[in-house]
Amino acid sequence: MIKSKQLRKPQLVLVVDDQEINRDVLGMILEDDYDIIYAENGREALEKIDQYKDKLSIVLLDLMMPEMDGFEVLSRVRADEYLKRIPMIVLTADRSAELRALQMGAADFITKPFDMHEVILARVSRIIELSEGRQLISAAEHDALSGLYSKNFFFEYANRIHQFHPELKMDAIAMDIEQFHSINALNGREFGDRVLRRLGDAIRDFLGGSPGIASRIEADRFDIFCKHQDDCQALLDRLQDQVNTISRNAVIRLRMGVMPWREGVEPVLLFDRAHTACNMARGDYKTHLVVYDEEMRTRETLNQRLLNDLRRAVEERELMVFYQPKYNIQYDPPKLSSAEALIRWKHPELGMVSPGSFIPLFENNGQISVVDNYVWDEAARQIAAWRDKYGVTLPVSVNVSRVDVFDPTLEDKLRALVDRNGLDRGALKLEVTESAYTENAGQMISLIERLRGMGFEIEMDDFGSGYSSLNMLSSMPIDVLKMDMAFVRNIEHSEKDFRLVELVLDIAGYLKVPVVAEGVETERQYQMLRDAGCELVQGYYFSRPLPPEEFEALIIREIETERKHDA
Ligand code: C2E
Ligand code: MG
Ligand code: MG
């Protein structure tokens, strides 16, 4: 039988080393499988490379040589459009030189004293194989926009550093830009591209000559694999400063997640955690740097647990809906006007889990609609039950998650829900968080318009925590503004904060929609809001979210007040 290898013309290898013994050893290792030519120094190597440029499959290149060293050969070959397709493996005893050579474009390295023969043979044949698809690889090497490595190449490279340079202690850093969608939407794509380019430049600038690499993984996500940083905040500030130079008007906030080096942990896993850390900075407007730590590992385990337990929670009715009243404070005494349905999870082992710790989790993983549908069903049923019991319809608003927008059956679902319970559309109000508007502006606006057309009322939740501009607002279809809690928190002690509240009330006046102030906790806050003309409030001062049985007391009190008033 003829081996397939023998059918092919042997591939040509150039071995470059100033030491005869090294040339002999490599020659012996390779001679059964390859044709071999030799050079004794850099100058001779370049001549041979040029002479055999159409036939050479690979060059094995010593780095330390008299006359012209291997780095020089490497950089000249890599600078030549035609020659650079020829892969080069460097031969060296000096580990730091290896990395420099890799950065200069060497395909791989072989350490001296020489590795085991099989290892060398395997590397040579693998690199030749890879280089046969070389054109493909090099086109895909860089991201055209940022100039950083492409994702695949980046990870391939990171793995190599990890494998061959455990002494380097590399950190994994994941970065992205807060609300990048909105930046694009507000300033145009071209501006968005400029931001990405500037960040790419800033990262490259930071890496400088140090052993580190970076990639734009996708859209506005950047990964950096660099030597351990003691002060990541300083790095973030530095990159942020450079990005800030783009525009004085646009708010561009970088976010950073760091997974510090840990012995033996592979890059893919390091970056997984860096991304987790980066995502933790999401939605938190003060923390822009998160370093992965034990607490987050615990958090991840908890997340996994919650994701696994959701199904059971629905089936076993561990999920419960609480109701928090909204009062109209332009009446005296304030008048119960509606309620917000808020999910609670009574976990058999973990106790009460707050929505803050599972809503974002389910939003990211796509299961949020399970929760939301459950709450909507419960709320609609509850409105009908109270109506039947007390003869009044108390409207309840439910939260609509940013992900629900993509549910094509959303309108049918809501329509069926109110019909089934014999409710007016106006009885079930929908709260949509402000950031959901800016993230998918077009899609969101048309959905909201259709829902309003059907008779549903829309409240913009968390208003002021995101990035809507006044001119976006005026084109957004909404019925109520829910002012974010942060506005109210300090009005008693800060003149400036109170001015901001007045400003929001003015904006709402201009849009001709009422305002709900959230998070009203003290009598003074209530009075100040009332005097400023705010119509509706929600907060602990009036009531915490209550289970339905307890909420009924508020309905009864309201009915009695009205009866007294009428009498
Ligand atoms: P949100 O929609 O802005 O709801 C208001 C939150 O403020 C509630 O937190 C409520 O308990 C809290 N709150 C009310 N008054 C006060 C006050 O005076 N002081 C303070 N410090 N807090 C007050 P909760 O119930 O923990 O919910 C947090 C968030 O989770 C909600 O913010 C909402 O975004 C989300 N959420 C809750 N239920 C659901 C749901 O069924 N579906 C979806 N998608 N999200 C939900
Ligand atoms: Mg809400
Ligand atoms: Mg809110």
PDB file of N, CA, C and O and ligand atoms in Angstrom, residues 340 342 399 431 461 482 518, ligand 2:
ATOM      1  N   GLU A 340     -49.393  49.168  41.820  1.00  0.00           N
ATOM      2  CA  GLU A 340     -48.420  48.501  40.958  1.00  0.00           C
ATOM      3  C   GLU A 340     -48.248  47.068  41.446  1.00  0.00           C
ATOM      4  O   GLU A 340     -48.092  46.817  42.645  1.00  0.00           O
ATOM      5  N   LEU A 342     -46.056  43.910  41.934  1.00  0.00           N
ATOM      6  CA  LEU A 342     -44.623  43.644  42.048  1.00  0.00           C
ATOM      7  C   LEU A 342     -44.398  42.190  42.450  1.00  0.00           C
ATOM      8  O   LEU A 342     -45.025  41.692  43.390  1.00  0.00           O
ATOM      9  N   ASN A 399     -45.358  45.510  35.241  1.00  0.00           N
ATOM     10  CA  ASN A 399     -44.108  45.846  34.567  1.00  0.00           C
ATOM     11  C   ASN A 399     -43.944  45.027  33.296  1.00  0.00           C
ATOM     12  O   ASN A 399     -44.182  43.822  33.285  1.00  0.00           O
ATOM     13  N   GLU A 431     -46.179  49.332  32.620  1.00  0.00           N
ATOM     14  CA  GLU A 431     -44.990  50.127  32.927  1.00  0.00           C
ATOM     15  C   GLU A 431     -43.815  49.629  32.094  1.00  0.00           C
ATOM     16  O   GLU A 431     -43.491  48.446  32.114  1.00  0.00           O
ATOM     17  N   ASP A 461     -41.459  54.020  33.117  1.00  0.00           N
ATOM     18  CA  ASP A 461     -40.909  53.729  34.439  1.00  0.00           C
ATOM     19  C   ASP A 461     -39.476  54.251  34.552  1.00  0.00           C
ATOM     20  O   ASP A 461     -38.788  54.394  33.544  1.00  0.00           O
ATOM     21  N   LYS A 482     -43.176  58.022  35.236  1.00  0.00           N
ATOM     22  CA  LYS A 482     -42.827  57.645  36.606  1.00  0.00           C
ATOM     23  C   LYS A 482     -41.402  58.115  36.872  1.00  0.00           C
ATOM     24  O   LYS A 482     -40.445  57.574  36.317  1.00  0.00           O
ATOM     25  N   GLU A 518     -41.870  58.198  42.598  1.00  0.00           N
ATOM     26  CA  GLU A 518     -41.631  56.925  43.283  1.00  0.00           C
ATOM     27  C   GLU A 518     -40.728  57.123  44.474  1.00  0.00           C
ATOM     28  O   GLU A 518     -39.950  58.073  44.531  1.00  0.00           O
TER      29      GLU A 518
HETATM   30 MG    MG B   2     -42.470  49.599  37.792  1.00  0.00          MG
END
